[in-house]
């Protein structure tokens, strides 16, 4: 009789699994007997369970008979004279922890009682909304159970305490900081930003180009490249790319509007809260475009991601954490970018400041603050920078003294965008390269594009980390990248 | 009177531009008098024109009074005793060229007549569907005109001839190959694949992680890393990442399901049609997952991108170019992936082949062909590879002799996916690292995840170029990446 029941159960199980497996390829087959199947005491199969994400529960918080969640314990407290345990539980798919209520009617209740923060576990129980939304583990007969994957034995060593931790403290645990709400919000926000970026440019019919990291060129001429060894591997010295722009330009002159999104590298000795040796950059190159077009696209992109990002739970949390993030982003979306020339900026600075930078060829950090204050916390596009000390590829105005270039500066973060029209005339470009003592021969194919159907084009670059700082209110660039690299520091 | 007309026109123009500028931030302001504005002979403003993409015209081929297109001349021929010119024109937003018909009623007709292939130009004319879809330039009064940006003066030097070019030939012009249909199809297909990949994993609630390129670790232990100089910059020797897996695993143990998509590097002396020194890799890490789950996700992802890609015009073109691409992808979508163990494969090879590889620990290229033939051109997931010579992180079966690992091999291309469950037990992992003579101290934080709430997890890696070869039918890996890097070759 028992054998018959078992046989029926197994047949049923087989059919059920076969069907289910095809219906949902994302079923997680955790085939330990502990949690794949639930039989009641009479050997009746109760359920074969998929894993449910905590995010799905908050998205659709209606009661359910039996669900399984898998993740980590955030905190644990005892109630009703020790007969009930409340566990704050997360699988990091959402900011909010799910409350798990485990009753002492569950076998091995003592094991749950001894769980420590950070331990990994699966719970199978009933999703209830009475008195509040929680997963209740009450009755073994209903299939309620748990499985502990890993209990942290020496919990004093676990660095992520329950109380609020300073950003500086958690920065020293790059492998564990995403276990905090702050750390996981950043990781999710970064993922969201990269996704939105691809979505935006796909909608605008831009083509994504993967520009090379190992390169023979120096787009910025700043001499701060990392070199690659063995040096003879490629038959020519190679470096880590400081920019993908030159490769991008070449393809823009074939396939039209393009962008690239990937890592870039600077061997600068800048140990600040705004610099990294390895950072991600969005670079956009627009065909048949002039300065105004390029500024417009940069503005539209920033407003798009700001608008989308501020609606995510991650930014809502970071708004509470860092203050006024959403307020600042809302204002940005409703305001035009201020477009102002470099020369006008210098006038403003002279009239508002001690004047020591007047006549300079750059906008300093102090200058940025003066301008931001002058224009009332808006984004500012500063155009027509002087030609002196600008990269060879920038198109110059008729007088030759200034360039069709722009930077966009943002409150607090400073420069987040830099761009320009590119020189499209072969002779003028070669002249500018020679002025900067570049080896013109190395750039032959880049120059070819000025002979074979040259087009007006230009673009801009945005450091993803700077943009993230702006979008999240985070003050230190090392907090918006999973594994930061800077001078004397490369962990992992 | 004329002054009044002009004033009215300018006021109208100002209002028009202001309104238009806000309505569509993607208006391209090509502010040369040649093509921004069209006045008729009486000074009446006819139109302020946006640029229209050729793709938009084919998507909505209804007649229009006046449109502007910008791009390159593909070919040019004279008709009606030289009074009419037919130009094949492309802006690379679609495979098909747009036909432009220029009549000699247009001033400077002679300039158009002398245009050469590859020259860049804007045309403003009337979009007509009679007799076929074409842009007609007939009457100056209606605002029909053109602007030549760059005529190729010495057109004999332009390497992209009108006739069909061999893939080998165009490969030697990395900067111009995207001007060919084949080259631009590949660039667009690559862009599409990367976009689809982000879309897929976003929909499945995976978090995108940017794993570091500059790394202190060696995920594969294969000793084929590029080193970075200056070597003391980071205070420790650093290398170009061969994989982002270890960093990805760490975050999977915090934020759940993750993936990374970016460049990886191998300093291997492999000068073949299937190897690159710099290539893009999709790496996926699944939390609370076992071998079957991981294979299922890899299968589902490949089928998703295959299904989406085969509907694009780029793959439809490459199907004609390379033959049977769509047929092969259709079969793939309708068939299950064959799941077969390494040992079973060895039996099949012994029975179908000369047997010389039996007893081996690897599947050779020849073995792959035998298996593909045996199973009838399907995708094959080979599981449970021997433990010998496998990376330290692979989880082993109870006997210790084989691993919870798999490769997916595809017809013609061979291996496109490799993955495994990861060892999650601290002691076993350390033992496996010591066996492989690794410096355990360097991996302390990676190991920490096995103490602080270890979870069952695993994942897979897919070389984007191999996958693209499979999806496009392209035979040489150098043709599916814009700027290939291999031993003795790094151009750009």
CSV table of C-alpha atoms in Angstrom, one decimal, chain B residues 27 90 137 152 183 206 278 311 323 377 436 454:
chain,number,residue,atom,x,y,z
B,27,UNK,CA,17.0,67.7,-34.6
B,90,UNK,CA,23.4,54.8,-47.7
B,137,UNK,CA,15.6,66.2,-56.7
B,152,UNK,CA,36.8,61.6,-52.8
B,183,UNK,CA,30.9,44.8,-42.6
B,206,UNK,CA,19.9,39.6,-12.9
B,278,UNK,CA,41.1,40.6,-26.5
B,311,UNK,CA,14.4,38.4,-37.2
B,323,UNK,CA,24.1,30.5,-46.4
B,377,UNK,CA,23.5,19.2,-35.6
B,436,UNK,CA,47.1,23.6,-7.7
B,454,UNK,CA,28.0,30.4,1.7
